[in-house]
PDB file of C-alpha atoms in Angstrom:
ATOM      1  CA  MET U   1      -5.132   1.865   8.322  1.00  0.00           C
ATOM      2  CA  ALA U   2      -5.771  -1.727   9.428  1.00  0.00           C
ATOM      3  CA  GLY U   3      -4.751  -4.083  12.197  1.00  0.00           C
ATOM      4  CA  PHE U   4      -3.739  -7.663  11.429  1.00  0.00           C
ATOM      5  CA  ARG U   5      -3.105 -10.721  13.547  1.00  0.00           C
ATOM      6  CA  VAL U   6      -1.652 -13.860  11.931  1.00  0.00           C
ATOM      7  CA  ARG U   7      -2.456 -16.777  14.221  1.00  0.00           C
ATOM      8  CA  GLY U   8      -1.141 -19.788  12.274  1.00  0.00           C
ATOM      9  CA  PRO U   9       2.015 -20.469  10.244  1.00  0.00           C
ATOM     10  CA  VAL U  10       2.353 -19.078   6.736  1.00  0.00           C
ATOM     11  CA  VAL U  11       4.722 -21.706   5.422  1.00  0.00           C
ATOM     12  CA  ALA U  12       4.496 -21.086   1.686  1.00  0.00           C
ATOM     13  CA  GLY U  13       4.476 -17.329   2.114  1.00  0.00           C
ATOM     14  CA  LEU U  14       1.841 -14.764   1.239  1.00  0.00           C
ATOM     15  CA  ARG U  15       2.256 -13.162  -2.157  1.00  0.00           C
ATOM     16  CA  VAL U  16       2.444  -9.383  -1.724  1.00  0.00           C
ATOM     17  CA  VAL U  17       0.245  -7.733  -4.369  1.00  0.00           C
ATOM     18  CA  PRO U  18       1.318  -4.248  -5.531  1.00  0.00           C
ATOM     19  CA  HIS U  19      -0.746  -1.248  -4.445  1.00  0.00           C
ATOM     20  CA  PRO U  20      -0.567   2.441  -5.444  1.00  0.00           C
ATOM     21  CA  ALA U  21       0.475   3.652  -2.007  1.00  0.00           C
ATOM     22  CA  VAL U  22       3.415   3.658   0.367  1.00  0.00           C
ATOM     23  CA  MET U  23       3.028   0.782   2.820  1.00  0.00           C
ATOM     24  CA  LEU U  24       4.040   1.250   6.447  1.00  0.00           C
ATOM     25  CA  ILE U  25       4.124  -1.851   8.664  1.00  0.00           C
ATOM     26  CA  LEU U  26       4.380  -1.352  12.433  1.00  0.00           C
ATOM     27  CA  GLU U  27       4.785  -4.798  14.047  1.00  0.00           C
ATOM     28  CA  PHE U  28       4.577  -5.598  17.747  1.00  0.00           C
ATOM     29  CA  GLY U  29       3.616  -9.290  18.051  1.00  0.00           C
ATOM     30  CA  GLU U  30       5.231 -12.268  19.730  1.00  0.00           C
ATOM     31  CA  SER U  31       7.380 -12.793  16.645  1.00  0.00           C
ATOM     32  CA  ALA U  32       8.406 -10.467  13.837  1.00  0.00           C
ATOM     33  CA  PRO U  33       7.138 -10.960  10.262  1.00  0.00           C
ATOM     34  CA  THR U  34       9.681 -11.842   7.588  1.00  0.00           C
ATOM     35  CA  MET U  35       9.532 -10.536   4.051  1.00  0.00           C
ATOM     36  CA  ASP U  36      11.571 -11.764   1.092  1.00  0.00           C
ATOM     37  CA  ASP U  37      11.772  -8.940  -1.433  1.00  0.00           C
ATOM     38  CA  GLY U  38      12.539 -11.237  -4.368  1.00  0.00           C
ATOM     39  CA  THR U  39      16.205 -10.248  -4.671  1.00  0.00           C
ATOM     40  CA  GLY U  40      17.472 -12.614  -2.008  1.00  0.00           C
ATOM     41  CA  ARG U  41      17.203 -10.025   0.770  1.00  0.00           C
ATOM     42  CA  ARG U  42      14.990 -10.691   3.768  1.00  0.00           C
ATOM     43  CA  HIS U  43      13.530  -8.087   6.080  1.00  0.00           C
ATOM     44  CA  ARG U  44      12.256  -8.713   9.602  1.00  0.00           C
ATOM     45  CA  GLY U  45      10.106  -6.445  11.675  1.00  0.00           C
ATOM     46  CA  SER U  46       8.637  -3.040  10.863  1.00  0.00           C
ATOM     47  CA  LEU U  47       9.237  -1.717   7.386  1.00  0.00           C
ATOM     48  CA  VAL U  48       8.274   0.773   4.702  1.00  0.00           C
ATOM     49  CA  ALA U  49       7.729  -0.063   1.029  1.00  0.00           C
ATOM     50  CA  GLY U  50       7.224   2.213  -1.943  1.00  0.00           C
ATOM     51  CA  PRO U  51       4.293   2.280  -4.384  1.00  0.00           C
ATOM     52  CA  GLY U  52       4.112  -0.831  -6.528  1.00  0.00           C
ATOM     53  CA  PHE U  53       6.076  -2.934  -4.053  1.00  0.00           C
ATOM     54  CA  GLY U  54       5.688  -6.584  -5.000  1.00  0.00           C
ATOM     55  CA  SER U  55       5.569  -6.041  -8.759  1.00  0.00           C
ATOM     56  CA  GLY U  56       6.436  -9.240 -10.563  1.00  0.00           C
ATOM     57  CA  GLY U  57       5.026 -11.487  -7.867  1.00  0.00           C
ATOM     58  CA  ALA U  58       8.335 -12.457  -6.249  1.00  0.00           C
ATOM     59  CA  VAL U  59       7.745 -10.790  -2.853  1.00  0.00           C
ATOM     60  CA  ARG U  60       6.586 -13.166  -0.125  1.00  0.00           C
ATOM     61  CA  ALA U  61       5.774 -12.617   3.548  1.00  0.00           C
ATOM     62  CA  TRP U  62       5.978 -15.179   6.374  1.00  0.00           C
ATOM     63  CA  GLY U  63       5.076 -15.150  10.006  1.00  0.00           C
ATOM     64  CA  GLU U  64       3.307 -16.808  12.904  1.00  0.00           C
ATOM     65  CA  GLN U  65       1.800 -15.073  15.921  1.00  0.00           C
ATOM     66  CA  VAL U  66       2.446 -11.795  14.153  1.00  0.00           C
ATOM     67  CA  GLU U  67       0.554  -8.619  15.008  1.00  0.00           C
ATOM     68  CA  CYS U  68       0.912  -5.351  13.165  1.00  0.00           C
ATOM     69  CA  VAL U  69      -0.686  -2.077  12.199  1.00  0.00           C
ATOM     70  CA  GLN U  70      -0.536  -1.492   8.470  1.00  0.00           C
ATOM     71  CA  VAL U  71      -0.923   1.991   7.010  1.00  0.00           C
ATOM     72  CA  ARG U  72      -1.260   2.931   3.368  1.00  0.00           C
ATOM     73  CA  LEU U  73       0.078   6.408   2.823  1.00  0.00           C
ATOM     74  CA  SER U  74      -0.644   8.439  -0.266  1.00  0.00           C
ATOM     75  CA  PRO U  75       2.669   9.403  -1.910  1.00  0.00           C
ATOM     76  CA  VAL U  76       1.425  12.993  -1.626  1.00  0.00           C
ATOM     77  CA  VAL U  77       1.964  12.959   2.153  1.00  0.00           C
ATOM     78  CA  ALA U  78       4.279   9.959   2.602  1.00  0.00           C
ATOM     79  CA  GLY U  79       7.473  11.951   2.155  1.00  0.00           C
ATOM     80  CA  ALA U  80       6.521  14.363   4.927  1.00  0.00           C
ATOM     81  CA  VAL U  81       5.517  11.540   7.283  1.00  0.00           C
ATOM     82  CA  LEU U  82       8.477   9.266   6.638  1.00  0.00           C
ATOM     83  CA  GLY U  83      11.228  11.801   6.078  1.00  0.00           C
ATOM     84  CA  VAL U  84      12.100  10.391   2.644  1.00  0.00           C
ATOM     85  CA  ARG U  85      10.444  10.754  -0.741  1.00  0.00           C
ATOM     86  CA  PRO U  86       8.640   7.695  -2.109  1.00  0.00           C
ATOM     87  CA  ALA U  87      11.152   7.787  -4.969  1.00  0.00           C
ATOM     88  CA  GLU U  88      13.961   7.094  -2.496  1.00  0.00           C
ATOM     89  CA  LEU U  89      12.284   3.803  -1.608  1.00  0.00           C
ATOM     90  CA  ALA U  90      12.611   2.782  -5.270  1.00  0.00           C
ATOM     91  CA  GLY U  91       9.608   0.479  -5.026  1.00  0.00           C
ATOM     92  CA  ALA U  92      11.465  -1.675  -2.490  1.00  0.00           C
ATOM     93  CA  ALA U  93      11.176  -2.428   1.229  1.00  0.00           C
ATOM     94  CA  VAL U  94      13.280  -0.552   3.785  1.00  0.00           C
ATOM     95  CA  PRO U  95      13.508  -1.442   7.507  1.00  0.00           C
ATOM     96  CA  LEU U  96      11.832   1.239   9.586  1.00  0.00           C
ATOM     97  CA  ASP U  97      14.919   1.266  11.833  1.00  0.00           C
ATOM     98  CA  ASP U  98      16.886   2.656   8.887  1.00  0.00           C
ATOM     99  CA  LEU U  99      14.514   5.611   8.584  1.00  0.00           C
ATOM    100  CA  TRP U 100      13.491   6.372  12.167  1.00  0.00           C
ATOM    101  CA  GLY U 101      16.322   4.861  14.190  1.00  0.00           C
ATOM    102  CA  ARG U 102      15.517   4.235  17.855  1.00  0.00           C
ATOM    103  CA  GLU U 103      12.028   5.648  17.459  1.00  0.00           C
ATOM    104  CA  ALA U 104      11.026   2.486  15.587  1.00  0.00           C
ATOM    105  CA  ALA U 105      11.915   0.328  18.612  1.00  0.00           C
ATOM    106  CA  ARG U 106      10.056   2.676  20.945  1.00  0.00           C
ATOM    107  CA  LEU U 107       6.957   2.463  18.744  1.00  0.00           C
ATOM    108  CA  ARG U 108       7.044  -1.323  18.846  1.00  0.00           C
ATOM    109  CA  GLU U 109       7.262  -1.264  22.620  1.00  0.00           C
ATOM    110  CA  ARG U 110       4.397   1.217  22.967  1.00  0.00           C
ATOM    111  CA  LEU U 111       2.114  -0.733  20.626  1.00  0.00           C
ATOM    112  CA  SER U 112       2.843  -4.030  22.388  1.00  0.00           C
ATOM    113  CA  GLU U 113       1.870  -2.494  25.735  1.00  0.00           C
ATOM    114  CA  MET U 114      -1.572  -1.497  24.482  1.00  0.00           C
ATOM    115  CA  THR U 115      -4.442  -3.906  25.037  1.00  0.00           C
ATOM    116  CA  SER U 116      -6.918  -2.795  22.354  1.00  0.00           C
ATOM    117  CA  TRP U 117      -6.820  -2.079  18.638  1.00  0.00           C
ATOM    118  CA  HIS U 118      -8.700   1.141  19.272  1.00  0.00           C
ATOM    119  CA  ASP U 119      -5.806   2.450  21.366  1.00  0.00           C
ATOM    120  CA  ARG U 120      -3.240   1.312  18.807  1.00  0.00           C
ATOM    121  CA  PHE U 121      -5.059   3.063  15.972  1.00  0.00           C
ATOM    122  CA  ALA U 122      -5.445   6.253  17.988  1.00  0.00           C
ATOM    123  CA  PHE U 123      -1.747   6.144  18.861  1.00  0.00           C
ATOM    124  CA  THR U 124      -0.768   5.589  15.222  1.00  0.00           C
ATOM    125  CA  ASP U 125      -3.096   8.382  14.027  1.00  0.00           C
ATOM    126  CA  ALA U 126      -1.467  10.790  16.467  1.00  0.00           C
ATOM    127  CA  LEU U 127       2.011   9.653  15.421  1.00  0.00           C
ATOM    128  CA  LEU U 128       1.327  10.263  11.730  1.00  0.00           C
ATOM    129  CA  ALA U 129      -0.305  13.641  12.395  1.00  0.00           C
ATOM    130  CA  ARG U 130       2.667  14.728  14.493  1.00  0.00           C
ATOM    131  CA  ARG U 131       5.184  13.715  11.851  1.00  0.00           C
ATOM    132  CA  LEU U 132       3.157  15.406   9.116  1.00  0.00           C
ATOM    133  CA  GLU U 133       2.751  18.714  10.924  1.00  0.00           C
ATOM    134  CA  GLY U 134       4.957  21.525   9.672  1.00  0.00           C
ATOM    135  CA  ARG U 135       6.940  19.370   7.229  1.00  0.00           C
ATOM    136  CA  PRO U 136       7.468  20.331   3.572  1.00  0.00           C
ATOM    137  CA  ARG U 137       4.994  18.744   1.182  1.00  0.00           C
ATOM    138  CA  MET U 138       5.410  17.314  -2.269  1.00  0.00           C
ATOM    139  CA  ASP U 139       5.767  19.548  -5.325  1.00  0.00           C
ATOM    140  CA  PRO U 140       2.185  20.867  -5.834  1.00  0.00           C
ATOM    141  CA  GLY U 141       2.213  20.040  -9.550  1.00  0.00           C
ATOM    142  CA  VAL U 142       3.282  16.451  -8.947  1.00  0.00           C
ATOM    143  CA  ALA U 143       0.748  16.074  -6.140  1.00  0.00           C
ATOM    144  CA  TRP U 144      -1.990  17.392  -8.416  1.00  0.00           C
ATOM    145  CA  ALA U 145      -0.987  14.976 -11.191  1.00  0.00           C
ATOM    146  CA  TRP U 146      -0.999  12.014  -8.775  1.00  0.00           C
ATOM    147  CA  ASN U 147      -4.421  13.002  -7.440  1.00  0.00           C
ATOM    148  CA  ARG U 148      -5.791  13.254 -10.985  1.00  0.00           C
ATOM    149  CA  ILE U 149      -4.472   9.779 -11.830  1.00  0.00           C
ATOM    150  CA  VAL U 150      -6.046   8.289  -8.693  1.00  0.00           C
ATOM    151  CA  ALA U 151      -9.345  10.128  -9.169  1.00  0.00           C
ATOM    152  CA  GLY U 152      -9.453   8.950 -12.783  1.00  0.00           C
ATOM    153  CA  ARG U 153      -8.721   5.337 -11.753  1.00  0.00           C
ATOM    154  CA  GLY U 154      -5.659   5.313 -13.982  1.00  0.00           C
ATOM    155  CA  LEU U 155      -7.511   6.300 -17.145  1.00  0.00           C
ATOM    156  CA  VAL U 156      -6.108   9.836 -17.374  1.00  0.00           C
ATOM    157  CA  ARG U 157      -3.832  10.394 -20.377  1.00  0.00           C
ATOM    158  CA  VAL U 158      -0.388  11.818 -19.703  1.00  0.00           C
ATOM    159  CA  ASP U 159      -0.734  14.411 -22.458  1.00  0.00           C
ATOM    160  CA  HIS U 160      -3.908  15.672 -20.775  1.00  0.00           C
ATOM    161  CA  LEU U 161      -1.990  16.079 -17.515  1.00  0.00           C
ATOM    162  CA  THR U 162       0.765  18.066 -19.193  1.00  0.00           C
ATOM    163  CA  ALA U 163      -1.773  20.283 -20.958  1.00  0.00           C
ATOM    164  CA  GLU U 164      -3.669  21.027 -17.734  1.00  0.00           C
ATOM    165  CA  LEU U 165      -0.464  21.726 -15.843  1.00  0.00           C
ATOM    166  CA  GLY U 166       1.109  23.721 -18.641  1.00  0.00           C
ATOM    167  CA  TRP U 167       4.226  21.567 -18.412  1.00  0.00           C
ATOM    168  CA  SER U 168       6.186  19.757 -21.079  1.00  0.00           C
ATOM    169  CA  ARG U 169       6.038  15.965 -21.116  1.00  0.00           C
ATOM    170  CA  LYS U 170       9.724  15.856 -20.126  1.00  0.00           C
ATOM    171  CA  ARG U 171       9.185  18.179 -17.166  1.00  0.00           C
ATOM    172  CA  LEU U 172       6.256  16.126 -15.866  1.00  0.00           C
ATOM    173  CA  TRP U 173       8.180  12.875 -16.267  1.00  0.00           C
ATOM    174  CA  SER U 174      11.317  14.127 -14.491  1.00  0.00           C
ATOM    175  CA  ARG U 175       9.499  15.768 -11.556  1.00  0.00           C
ATOM    176  CA  PHE U 176       7.009  12.935 -11.142  1.00  0.00           C
ATOM    177  CA  HIS U 177       9.767  10.331 -11.197  1.00  0.00           C
ATOM    178  CA  ALA U 178      11.892  12.344  -8.763  1.00  0.00           C
ATOM    179  CA  HIS U 179       9.068  12.446  -6.197  1.00  0.00           C
ATOM    180  CA  ILE U 180       7.038   9.275  -6.790  1.00  0.00           C
ATOM    181  CA  GLY U 181       9.727   6.929  -8.089  1.00  0.00           C
ATOM    182  CA  MET U 182       7.950   5.942 -11.287  1.00  0.00           C
ATOM    183  CA  ALA U 183       6.789   7.569 -14.506  1.00  0.00           C
ATOM    184  CA  PRO U 184       3.236   8.972 -14.727  1.00  0.00           C
ATOM    185  CA  LYS U 185       2.221   6.289 -17.227  1.00  0.00           C
ATOM    186  CA  ARG U 186       3.480   3.540 -14.929  1.00  0.00           C
ATOM    187  CA  ALA U 187       1.574   5.093 -12.013  1.00  0.00           C
ATOM    188  CA  ALA U 188      -1.605   5.154 -14.102  1.00  0.00           C
ATOM    189  CA  THR U 189      -1.104   1.509 -15.057  1.00  0.00           C
ATOM    190  CA  LEU U 190      -0.674   0.550 -11.387  1.00  0.00           C
ATOM    191  CA  VAL U 191      -3.810   2.447 -10.323  1.00  0.00           C
ATOM    192  CA  ARG U 192      -5.838   0.895 -13.158  1.00  0.00           C
ATOM    193  CA  PHE U 193      -4.603  -2.596 -12.241  1.00  0.00           C
ATOM    194  CA  ASP U 194      -5.475  -2.033  -8.576  1.00  0.00           C
ATOM    195  CA  HIS U 195      -9.065  -1.101  -9.378  1.00  0.00           C
ATOM    196  CA  ALA U 196      -9.503  -3.998 -11.813  1.00  0.00           C
ATOM    197  CA  VAL U 197      -8.091  -6.664  -9.506  1.00  0.00           C
ATOM    198  CA  HIS U 198     -10.281  -5.534  -6.621  1.00  0.00           C
ATOM    199  CA  ARG U 199     -13.345  -5.681  -8.869  1.00  0.00           C
ATOM    200  CA  MET U 200     -12.464  -9.302  -9.609  1.00  0.00           C
ATOM    201  CA  VAL U 201     -11.878 -10.095  -5.931  1.00  0.00           C
ATOM    202  CA  ALA U 202     -15.366  -8.694  -5.270  1.00  0.00           C
ATOM    203  CA  GLY U 203     -16.755 -11.309  -7.673  1.00  0.00           C
ATOM    204  CA  GLU U 204     -16.790  -9.512 -11.017  1.00  0.00           C
ATOM    205  CA  GLY U 205     -15.670 -11.511 -14.047  1.00  0.00           C
ATOM    206  CA  ALA U 206     -12.399 -10.683 -15.778  1.00  0.00           C
ATOM    207  CA  ALA U 207     -14.125  -9.593 -18.995  1.00  0.00           C
ATOM    208  CA  LEU U 208     -16.396  -7.130 -17.182  1.00  0.00           C
ATOM    209  CA  ALA U 209     -13.539  -5.862 -14.992  1.00  0.00           C
ATOM    210  CA  ALA U 210     -11.437  -5.313 -18.111  1.00  0.00           C
ATOM    211  CA  ALA U 211     -14.183  -3.366 -19.856  1.00  0.00           C
ATOM    212  CA  ALA U 212     -14.969  -1.253 -16.777  1.00  0.00           C
ATOM    213  CA  GLY U 213     -11.271  -0.606 -16.195  1.00  0.00           C
ATOM    214  CA  GLY U 214     -10.580   0.753 -19.673  1.00  0.00           C
ATOM    215  CA  TYR U 215      -8.562  -2.210 -20.919  1.00  0.00           C
ATOM    216  CA  CYS U 216      -8.549  -2.977 -24.633  1.00  0.00           C
ATOM    217  CA  ASP U 217      -9.753  -6.498 -23.943  1.00  0.00           C
ATOM    218  CA  GLN U 218      -9.526  -9.323 -21.405  1.00  0.00           C
ATOM    219  CA  SER U 219      -6.095 -10.414 -22.632  1.00  0.00           C
ATOM    220  CA  HIS U 220      -4.790  -6.875 -21.975  1.00  0.00           C
ATOM    221  CA  LEU U 221      -5.937  -7.169 -18.347  1.00  0.00           C
ATOM    222  CA  HIS U 222      -4.414 -10.654 -18.152  1.00  0.00           C
ATOM    223  CA  ARG U 223      -1.016  -9.258 -19.220  1.00  0.00           C
ATOM    224  CA  ASP U 224      -1.142  -6.494 -16.607  1.00  0.00           C
ATOM    225  CA  VAL U 225      -2.108  -8.897 -13.821  1.00  0.00           C
ATOM    226  CA  LYS U 226       0.693 -11.233 -14.864  1.00  0.00           C
ATOM    227  CA  ALA U 227       3.217  -8.391 -14.948  1.00  0.00           C
ATOM    228  CA  PHE U 228       2.264  -7.061 -11.519  1.00  0.00           C
ATOM    229  CA  THR U 229       1.694 -10.346  -9.686  1.00  0.00           C
ATOM    230  CA  GLY U 230       3.362 -13.135 -11.657  1.00  0.00           C
ATOM    231  CA  ALA U 231       0.028 -14.974 -11.647  1.00  0.00           C
ATOM    232  CA  THR U 232      -3.134 -15.267 -13.706  1.00  0.00           C
ATOM    233  CA  PRO U 233      -6.337 -13.394 -12.798  1.00  0.00           C
ATOM    234  CA  ALA U 234      -7.958 -16.671 -11.708  1.00  0.00           C
ATOM    235  CA  THR U 235      -5.124 -17.262  -9.231  1.00  0.00           C
ATOM    236  CA  VAL U 236      -4.823 -13.702  -7.961  1.00  0.00           C
ATOM    237  CA  VAL U 237      -8.453 -13.407  -6.861  1.00  0.00           C
ATOM    238  CA  ASP U 238      -7.825 -16.174  -4.305  1.00  0.00           C
ATOM    239  CA  GLU U 239      -4.659 -14.639  -2.876  1.00  0.00           C
ATOM    240  CA  PRO U 240      -4.987 -14.176   0.922  1.00  0.00           C
ATOM    241  CA  PHE U 241      -3.296 -10.764   0.622  1.00  0.00           C
ATOM    242  CA  LEU U 242      -6.274  -9.547  -1.435  1.00  0.00           C
ATOM    243  CA  ARG U 243      -8.990 -11.624   0.204  1.00  0.00           C
ATOM    244  CA  VAL U 244      -8.231 -10.019   3.552  1.00  0.00           C
ATOM    245  CA  ASP U 245      -8.341  -6.661   1.773  1.00  0.00           C
ATOM    246  CA  ASP U 246     -11.958  -7.188   0.731  1.00  0.00           C
ATOM    247  CA  ARG U 247     -12.853  -3.499   0.723  1.00  0.00           C
ATOM    248  CA  ALA U 248      -9.971  -2.151  -1.369  1.00  0.00           C
ATOM    249  CA  TRP U 249      -8.679   0.412   1.098  1.00  0.00           C
ATOM    250  CA  PRO U 250      -9.299   4.079   0.295  1.00  0.00           C
ATOM    251  CA  THR U 251      -6.102   5.901  -0.586  1.00  0.00           C
ATOM    252  CA  GLY U 252      -6.915   8.994   1.460  1.00  0.00           C
ATOM    253  CA  VAL U 253      -6.255  11.214  -1.565  1.00  0.00           C
ATOM    254  CA  PRO U 254      -9.030  13.672  -2.426  1.00  0.00           C
ATOM    255  CA  ALA U 255     -10.094  14.099  -6.023  1.00  0.00           C
ATOM    256  CA  GLY U 256      -8.880  17.095  -7.999  1.00  0.00           C
ATOM    257  CA  PRO U 257      -6.086  19.514  -7.101  1.00  0.00           C
ATOM    258  CA  SER U 258      -6.681  19.631  -3.341  1.00  0.00           C
ATOM    259  CA  LEU U 259      -3.653  18.649  -1.258  1.00  0.00           C
ATOM    260  CA  THR U 260      -5.528  18.300   2.047  1.00  0.00           C
ATOM    261  CA  PRO U 261      -4.159  15.443   4.214  1.00  0.00           C
ATOM    262  CA  PRO U 262      -6.412  12.430   4.895  1.00  0.00           C
ATOM    263  CA  ALA U 263      -9.338  13.062   7.224  1.00  0.00           C
ATOM    264  CA  ALA U 264      -9.520  11.547  10.690  1.00  0.00           C
ATOM    265  CA  PRO U 265     -10.710   7.917  10.673  1.00  0.00           C
ATOM    266  CA  PRO U 266     -14.258   6.889  11.567  1.00  0.00           C
ATOM    267  CA  PRO U 267     -15.009   4.960  14.779  1.00  0.00           C
ATOM    268  CA  ALA U 268     -13.625   1.449  14.974  1.00  0.00           C
ATOM    269  CA  ALA U 269     -15.598  -1.216  13.135  1.00  0.00           C
ATOM    270  CA  PRO U 270     -16.153  -4.753  14.421  1.00  0.00           C
ATOM    271  CA  ALA U 271     -13.345  -7.170  13.722  1.00  0.00           C
ATOM    272  CA  ARG U 272     -13.542  -9.400  10.669  1.00  0.00           C
ATOM    273  CA  SER U 273     -11.720 -12.700  10.317  1.00  0.00           C
ATOM    274  CA  HIS U 274     -10.561 -14.185   7.032  1.00  0.00           C
ATOM    275  CA  GLU U 275      -9.074 -17.646   6.645  1.00  0.00           C
ATOM    276  CA  GLY U 276      -5.920 -17.721   4.557  1.00  0.00           C
ATOM    277  CA  ARG U 277      -5.190 -20.322   1.893  1.00  0.00           C
ATOM    278  CA  GLY U 278      -4.047 -23.693   3.211  1.00  0.00           C
ATOM    279  CA  THR U 279      -0.290 -24.290   3.393  1.00  0.00           C
ATOM    280  CA  PRO U 280       1.797 -27.402   4.136  1.00  0.00           C
ATOM    281  CA  GLY U 281       1.910 -26.323   7.765  1.00  0.00           C
ATOM    282  CA  GLY U 282      -1.825 -25.748   7.991  1.00  0.00           C
ATOM    283  CA  PRO U 283      -3.988 -22.724   7.192  1.00  0.00           C
ATOM    284  CA  ALA U 284      -2.928 -19.314   8.379  1.00  0.00           C
ATOM    285  CA  ARG U 285      -5.724 -17.425  10.065  1.00  0.00           C
ATOM    286  CA  ILE U 286      -5.440 -13.722   9.395  1.00  0.00           C
ATOM    287  CA  ASP U 287      -7.655 -11.467  11.468  1.00  0.00           C
ATOM    288  CA  ARG U 288      -8.195  -7.965  10.169  1.00  0.00           C
ATOM    289  CA  CYS U 289      -9.335  -5.729  12.977  1.00  0.00           C
ATOM    290  CA  ARG U 290     -10.198  -2.444  11.313  1.00  0.00           C
ATOM    291  CA  VAL U 291      -9.923  -0.560   8.064  1.00  0.00           C
ATOM    292  CA  THR U 292     -10.049   3.220   7.798  1.00  0.00           C
ATOM    293  CA  GLY U 293      -9.395   5.831   5.161  1.00  0.00           C
TER     294      GLY U 293
END
């Protein structure tokens, strides 16, 4: 979970970089953020997006004087929290109003009335816990397979998953796709990309990140980065969307077969400010207020 405040205009738009989680945006600022999903559709306000949202690099976000709480939900628990499977999001963005109706407007009002990030995070934690309680969880086999992929940083072979589960390849593919919205191999590729790109943002060279991430060579990593972001590795490491995310958020998914929900967050950390890339309208200052697991 993190809190963001965009103080200046984002004229050219922030490139949204795909992440292996369901993204929940709860906005409450003076103006609502706008997101272009790359298909000509624009979304304003609070929204939910499936794993891998932004693939291809066409998704852009705009806003000025925007404030929001952003939550990354593991697909293992996202369906119970949101009321829809990640697969139903189809890797796209959906207005929160469409999922939660009037509750979405009430949440915006409550968050805007609060005067501290600490209170907003506590409120959001309680909201997620309440929605998770007593709701049906994901198919245990699919959840286990997802956890293994995340724990293995995307380097787990699909045939190893099927052997450990005792399932056929077809059964794993159909169930995984029905719940997550993508094939197991695609999920592994997304997780591997996410780890590699964050290594590069942290200052590691592309060649070393490729070797550590299990890529065949640097050109293999280059192709993945291009496919997911529409940009080269040298360009992606300077993207404000990733530079603000300088710690590569934990997914909240425990290693191995455990299906335990994410633990309660640690105490609030001091705010950090990150200056966004300059745009024709001036630089957008993006303040990140807290990051938790």
